mmCIF file of C-alpha atoms in Angstrom:
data_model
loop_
_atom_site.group_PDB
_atom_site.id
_atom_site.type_symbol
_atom_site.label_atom_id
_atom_site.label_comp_id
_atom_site.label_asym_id
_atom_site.label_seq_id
_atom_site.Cartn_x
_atom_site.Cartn_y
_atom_site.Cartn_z
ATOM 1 C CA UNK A 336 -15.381 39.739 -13.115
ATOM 2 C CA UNK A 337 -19.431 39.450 -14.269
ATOM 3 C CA UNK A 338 -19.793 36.751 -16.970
ATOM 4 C CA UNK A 339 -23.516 36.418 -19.345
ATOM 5 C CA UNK A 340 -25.057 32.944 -18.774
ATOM 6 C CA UNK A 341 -28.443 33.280 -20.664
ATOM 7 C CA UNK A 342 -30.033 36.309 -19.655
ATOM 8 C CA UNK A 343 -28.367 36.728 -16.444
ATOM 9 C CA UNK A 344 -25.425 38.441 -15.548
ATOM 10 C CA UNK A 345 -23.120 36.509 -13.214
ATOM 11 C CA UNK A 346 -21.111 39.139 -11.257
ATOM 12 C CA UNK A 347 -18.730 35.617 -9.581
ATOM 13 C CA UNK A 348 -18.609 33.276 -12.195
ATOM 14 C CA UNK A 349 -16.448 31.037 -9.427
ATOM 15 C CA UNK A 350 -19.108 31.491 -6.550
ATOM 16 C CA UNK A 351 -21.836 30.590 -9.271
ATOM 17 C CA UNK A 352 -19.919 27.438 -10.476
ATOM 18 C CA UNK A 353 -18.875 26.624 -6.967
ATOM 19 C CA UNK A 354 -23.053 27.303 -5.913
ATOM 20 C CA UNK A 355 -24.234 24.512 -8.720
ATOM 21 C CA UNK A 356 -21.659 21.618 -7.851
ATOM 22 C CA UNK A 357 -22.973 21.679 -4.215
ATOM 23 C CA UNK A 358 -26.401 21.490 -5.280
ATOM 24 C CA UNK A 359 -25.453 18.652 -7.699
ATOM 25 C CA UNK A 360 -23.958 17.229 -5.017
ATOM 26 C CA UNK A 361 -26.872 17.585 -2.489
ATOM 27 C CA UNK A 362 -29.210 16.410 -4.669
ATOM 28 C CA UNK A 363 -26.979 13.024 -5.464
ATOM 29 C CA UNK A 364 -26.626 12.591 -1.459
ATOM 30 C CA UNK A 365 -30.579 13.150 -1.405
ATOM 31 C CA UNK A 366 -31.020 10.667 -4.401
ATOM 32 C CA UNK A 367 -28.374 7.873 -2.319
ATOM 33 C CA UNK A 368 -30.131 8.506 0.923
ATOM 34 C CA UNK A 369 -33.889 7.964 -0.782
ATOM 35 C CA UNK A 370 -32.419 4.684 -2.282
ATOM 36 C CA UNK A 371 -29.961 2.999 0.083
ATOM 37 C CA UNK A 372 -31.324 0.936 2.859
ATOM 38 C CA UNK A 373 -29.743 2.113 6.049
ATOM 39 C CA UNK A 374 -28.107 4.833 4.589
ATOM 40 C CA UNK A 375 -28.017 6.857 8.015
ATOM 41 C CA UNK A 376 -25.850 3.888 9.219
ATOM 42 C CA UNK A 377 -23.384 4.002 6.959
ATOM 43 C CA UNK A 378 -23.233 7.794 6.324
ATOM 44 C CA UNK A 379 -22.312 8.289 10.299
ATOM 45 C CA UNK A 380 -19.772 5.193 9.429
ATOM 46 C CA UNK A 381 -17.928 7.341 6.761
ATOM 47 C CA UNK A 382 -17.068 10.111 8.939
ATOM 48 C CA UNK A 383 -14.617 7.461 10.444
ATOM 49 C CA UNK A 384 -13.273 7.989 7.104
ATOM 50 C CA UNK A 385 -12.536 11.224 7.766
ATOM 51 C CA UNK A 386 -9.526 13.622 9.226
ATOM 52 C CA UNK A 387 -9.434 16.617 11.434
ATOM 53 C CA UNK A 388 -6.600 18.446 12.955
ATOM 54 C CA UNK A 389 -6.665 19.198 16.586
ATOM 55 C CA UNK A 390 -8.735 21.934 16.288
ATOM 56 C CA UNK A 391 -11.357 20.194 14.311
ATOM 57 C CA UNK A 392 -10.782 21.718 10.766
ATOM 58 C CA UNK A 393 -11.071 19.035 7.628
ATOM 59 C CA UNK A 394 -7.279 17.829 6.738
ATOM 60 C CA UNK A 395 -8.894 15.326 3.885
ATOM 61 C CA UNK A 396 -9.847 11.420 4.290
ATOM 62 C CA UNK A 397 -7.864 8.304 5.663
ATOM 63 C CA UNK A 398 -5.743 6.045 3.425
ATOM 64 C CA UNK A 399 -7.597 3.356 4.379
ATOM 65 C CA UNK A 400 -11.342 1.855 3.295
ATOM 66 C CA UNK A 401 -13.685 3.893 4.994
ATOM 67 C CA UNK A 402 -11.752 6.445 4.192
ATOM 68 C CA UNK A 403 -12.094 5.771 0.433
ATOM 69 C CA UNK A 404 -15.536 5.421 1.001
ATOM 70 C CA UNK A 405 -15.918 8.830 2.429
ATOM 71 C CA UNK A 406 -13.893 10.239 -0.094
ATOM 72 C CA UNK A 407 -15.995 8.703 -3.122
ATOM 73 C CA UNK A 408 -19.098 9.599 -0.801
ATOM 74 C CA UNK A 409 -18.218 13.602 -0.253
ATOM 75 C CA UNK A 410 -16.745 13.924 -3.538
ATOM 76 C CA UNK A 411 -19.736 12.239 -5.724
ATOM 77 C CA UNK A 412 -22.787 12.207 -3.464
ATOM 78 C CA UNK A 413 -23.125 8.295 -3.522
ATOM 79 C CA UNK A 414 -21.282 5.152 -3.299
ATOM 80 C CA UNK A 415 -22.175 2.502 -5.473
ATOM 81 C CA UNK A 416 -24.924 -0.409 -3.734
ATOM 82 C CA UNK A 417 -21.285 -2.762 -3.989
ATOM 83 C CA UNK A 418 -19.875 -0.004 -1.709
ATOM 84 C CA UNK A 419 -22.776 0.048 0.377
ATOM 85 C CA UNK A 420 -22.814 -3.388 0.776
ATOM 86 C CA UNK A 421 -19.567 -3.188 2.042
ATOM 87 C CA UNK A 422 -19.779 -0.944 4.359
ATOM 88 C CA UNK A 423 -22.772 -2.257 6.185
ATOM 89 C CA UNK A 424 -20.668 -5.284 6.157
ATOM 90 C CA UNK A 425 -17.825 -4.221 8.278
ATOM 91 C CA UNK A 426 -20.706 -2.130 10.489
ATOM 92 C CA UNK A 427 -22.292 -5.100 11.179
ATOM 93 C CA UNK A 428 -19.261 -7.389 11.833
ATOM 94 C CA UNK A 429 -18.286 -4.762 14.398
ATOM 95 C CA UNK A 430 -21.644 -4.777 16.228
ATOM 96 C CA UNK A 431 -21.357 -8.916 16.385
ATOM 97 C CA UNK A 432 -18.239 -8.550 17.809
ATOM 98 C CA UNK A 433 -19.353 -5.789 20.505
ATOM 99 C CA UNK A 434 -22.311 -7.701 21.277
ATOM 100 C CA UNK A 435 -20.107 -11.115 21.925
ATOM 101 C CA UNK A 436 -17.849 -9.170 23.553
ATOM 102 C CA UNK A 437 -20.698 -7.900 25.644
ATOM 103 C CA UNK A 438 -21.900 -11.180 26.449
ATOM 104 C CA UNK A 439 -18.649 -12.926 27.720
ATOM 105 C CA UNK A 440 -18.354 -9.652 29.890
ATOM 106 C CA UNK A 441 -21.585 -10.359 30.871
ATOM 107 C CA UNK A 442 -21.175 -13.850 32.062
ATOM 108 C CA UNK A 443 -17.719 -12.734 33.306
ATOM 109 C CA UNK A 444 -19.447 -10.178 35.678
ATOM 110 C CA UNK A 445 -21.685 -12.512 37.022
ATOM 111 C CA UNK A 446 -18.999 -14.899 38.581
ATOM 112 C CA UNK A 447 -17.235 -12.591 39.894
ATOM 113 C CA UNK A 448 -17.969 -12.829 43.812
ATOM 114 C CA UNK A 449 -16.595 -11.010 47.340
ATOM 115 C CA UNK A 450 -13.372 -11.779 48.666
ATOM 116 C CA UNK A 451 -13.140 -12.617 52.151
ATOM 117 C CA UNK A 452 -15.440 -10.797 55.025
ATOM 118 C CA UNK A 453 -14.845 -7.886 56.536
ATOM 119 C CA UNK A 454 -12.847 -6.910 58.881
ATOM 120 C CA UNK A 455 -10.688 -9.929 57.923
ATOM 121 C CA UNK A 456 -6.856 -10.076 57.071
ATOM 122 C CA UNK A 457 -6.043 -12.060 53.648
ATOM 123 C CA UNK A 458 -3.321 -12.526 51.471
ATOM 124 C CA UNK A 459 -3.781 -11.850 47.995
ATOM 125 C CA UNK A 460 -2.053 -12.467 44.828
ATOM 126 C CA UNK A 461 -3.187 -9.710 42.277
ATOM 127 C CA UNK A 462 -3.046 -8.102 38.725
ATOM 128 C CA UNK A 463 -3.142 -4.739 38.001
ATOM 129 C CA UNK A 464 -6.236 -3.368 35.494
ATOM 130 C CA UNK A 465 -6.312 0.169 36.071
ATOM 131 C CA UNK A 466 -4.998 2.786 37.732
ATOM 132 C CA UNK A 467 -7.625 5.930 38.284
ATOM 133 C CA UNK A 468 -5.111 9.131 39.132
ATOM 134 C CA UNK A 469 -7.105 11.588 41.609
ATOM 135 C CA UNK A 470 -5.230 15.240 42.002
ATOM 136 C CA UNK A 471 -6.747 16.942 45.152
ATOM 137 C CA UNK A 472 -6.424 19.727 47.659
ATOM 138 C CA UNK A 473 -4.624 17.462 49.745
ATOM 139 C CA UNK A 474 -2.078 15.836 46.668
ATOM 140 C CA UNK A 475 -2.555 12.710 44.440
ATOM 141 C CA UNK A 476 -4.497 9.816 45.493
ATOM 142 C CA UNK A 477 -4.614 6.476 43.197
ATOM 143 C CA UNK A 478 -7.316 4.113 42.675
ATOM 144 C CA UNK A 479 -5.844 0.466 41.594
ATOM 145 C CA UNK A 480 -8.620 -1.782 40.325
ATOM 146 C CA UNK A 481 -7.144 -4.987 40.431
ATOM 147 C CA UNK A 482 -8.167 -8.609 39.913
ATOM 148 C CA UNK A 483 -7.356 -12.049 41.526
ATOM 149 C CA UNK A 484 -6.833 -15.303 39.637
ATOM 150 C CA UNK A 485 -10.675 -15.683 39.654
ATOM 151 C CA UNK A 486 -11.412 -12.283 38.262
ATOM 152 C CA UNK A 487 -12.652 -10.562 41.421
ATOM 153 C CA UNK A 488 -12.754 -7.795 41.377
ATOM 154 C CA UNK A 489 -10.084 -5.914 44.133
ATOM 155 C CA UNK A 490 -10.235 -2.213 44.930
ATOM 156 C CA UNK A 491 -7.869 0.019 46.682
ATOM 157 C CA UNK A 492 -7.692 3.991 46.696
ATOM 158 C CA UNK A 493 -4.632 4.999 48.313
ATOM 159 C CA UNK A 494 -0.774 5.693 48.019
ATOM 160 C CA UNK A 495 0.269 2.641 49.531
ATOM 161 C CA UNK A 496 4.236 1.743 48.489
ATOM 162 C CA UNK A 497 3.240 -2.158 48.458
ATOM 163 C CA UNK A 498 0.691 -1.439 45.506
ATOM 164 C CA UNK A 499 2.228 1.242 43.976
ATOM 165 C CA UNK A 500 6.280 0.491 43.756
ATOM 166 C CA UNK A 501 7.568 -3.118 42.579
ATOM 167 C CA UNK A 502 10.366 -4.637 45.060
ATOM 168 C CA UNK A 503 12.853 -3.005 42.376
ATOM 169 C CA UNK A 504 11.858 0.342 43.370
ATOM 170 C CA UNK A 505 9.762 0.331 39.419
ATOM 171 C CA UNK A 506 6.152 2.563 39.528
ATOM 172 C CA UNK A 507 3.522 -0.875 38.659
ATOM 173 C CA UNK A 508 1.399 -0.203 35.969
ATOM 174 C CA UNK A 509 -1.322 -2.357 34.101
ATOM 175 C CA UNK A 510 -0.741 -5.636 33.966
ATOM 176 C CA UNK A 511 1.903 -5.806 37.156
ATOM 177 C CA UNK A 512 1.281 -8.701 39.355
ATOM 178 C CA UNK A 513 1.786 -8.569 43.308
ATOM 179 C CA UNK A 514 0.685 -10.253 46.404
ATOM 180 C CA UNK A 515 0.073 -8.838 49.272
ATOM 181 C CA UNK A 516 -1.675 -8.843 52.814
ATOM 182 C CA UNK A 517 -4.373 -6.574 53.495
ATOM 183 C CA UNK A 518 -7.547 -5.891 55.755
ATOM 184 C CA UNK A 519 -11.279 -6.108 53.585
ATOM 185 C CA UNK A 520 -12.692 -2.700 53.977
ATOM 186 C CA UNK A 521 -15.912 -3.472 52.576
ATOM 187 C CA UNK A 522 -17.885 -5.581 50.069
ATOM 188 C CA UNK A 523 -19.676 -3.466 47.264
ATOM 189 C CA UNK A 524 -21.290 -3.793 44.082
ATOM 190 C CA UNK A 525 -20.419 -1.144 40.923
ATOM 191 C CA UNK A 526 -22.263 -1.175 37.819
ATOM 192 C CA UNK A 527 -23.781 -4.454 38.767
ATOM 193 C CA UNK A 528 -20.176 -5.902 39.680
ATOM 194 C CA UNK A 529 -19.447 -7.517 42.759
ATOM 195 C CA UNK A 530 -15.870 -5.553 44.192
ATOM 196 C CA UNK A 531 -13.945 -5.976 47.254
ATOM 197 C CA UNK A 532 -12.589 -2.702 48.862
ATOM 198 C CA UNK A 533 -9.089 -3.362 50.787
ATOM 199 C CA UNK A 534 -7.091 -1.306 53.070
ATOM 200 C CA UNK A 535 -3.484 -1.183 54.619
ATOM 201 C CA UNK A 536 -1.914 -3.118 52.152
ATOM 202 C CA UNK A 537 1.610 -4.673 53.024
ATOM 203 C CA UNK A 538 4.120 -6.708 50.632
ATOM 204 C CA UNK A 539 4.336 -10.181 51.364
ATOM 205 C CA UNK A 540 8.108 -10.935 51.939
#
């Protein structure tokens, strides 16, 4: 259906409406952006805001505040300098915390320190971190990156049932404790991390 605006003729009036609220909301975005100290920062913040389905098509925005701020952001091209404010607020209070966070890892890492020598049989009490699953040719192999009361750092890659199964017959997962004898393999470093590599690991009865 054409419709007459001025001395045009609109052949889709929708697709013409549709057309000039995009551009009115470009040009707001443009407008925010030209105006808004770190605006990049807290546009890439809002799409936190923001839902997708599992194949990555827009569902709508989150019931929580970023997600009102994308909303008011994608809907009217701007959020007010209050919202602003607010937002660079919580993007800053998260990079404080990182950066702390960072830091205490940082000191962490640097006391950490081998265990043992190698070639050497020790007993060791240990927690579970992580557990790295490896499927190859030859079946599943598990690497358990564990840590003793000092936080050193404990490695062992293998399928061993002293690691692996608690006394109870229970799979151990993060956060399991056990102690156990074993032989030191080898003393490495990983992403500047001192680790301990162990082999033939036995329960401690």
């Amino acid at each position: 259906m054409s419709a007459i605006r001025g001395h045009a003729v609109i052949e889709n009036p929708v697709a013409y409406e549709n057309a000039i609220k995009r551009n009115i909301l470009a040009n707001a975005q443009k407008t925010w952006r030209a105006n808004t100290p770190r605006a990049d920062e807290i546009e890439s913040a809002l799409t936190d805001g923001i839902v997708y389905n599992d194949n990555g098509a827009f569902m709508g925005y989150g019931d929580d505040f970023m997600g009102s701020m994308a909303r008011a952001f994608y809907t009217f091209g701007k959020l007010s300098p209050k919202q602003s404010e607010a937002v660079l607020k919580g993007i800053d209070a998260r990079a404080a915390r990182k950066a702390e966070w960072a830091d205490k890892k940082a000191a962490l890492d640097a006391n950490r320190q081998h265990i043992g020598t190698v070639g050497e049989k020790v007993t060791l009490s240990l927690t579970i971190g992580h557990i790295v699953v490896l499927d190859g040719a030859y079946g599943t192999t598990y690497i358990y990156i564990m840590e003793d009361a000092d936080k050193n750092v404990v490695i062992y890659k293998g399928n061993s049932n002293a690691v692996a199964w608690t006394p109870e017959g229970q799979p151990r997962g993060k956060g399991d404790t056990l102690t156990i004898t074993a032989t030191i393999k080898e003393h490495g470093v990983r992403d500047g991390v001192k680790q301990t590599v162990i082999l033939r690991p036995k329960a401690v009865k």
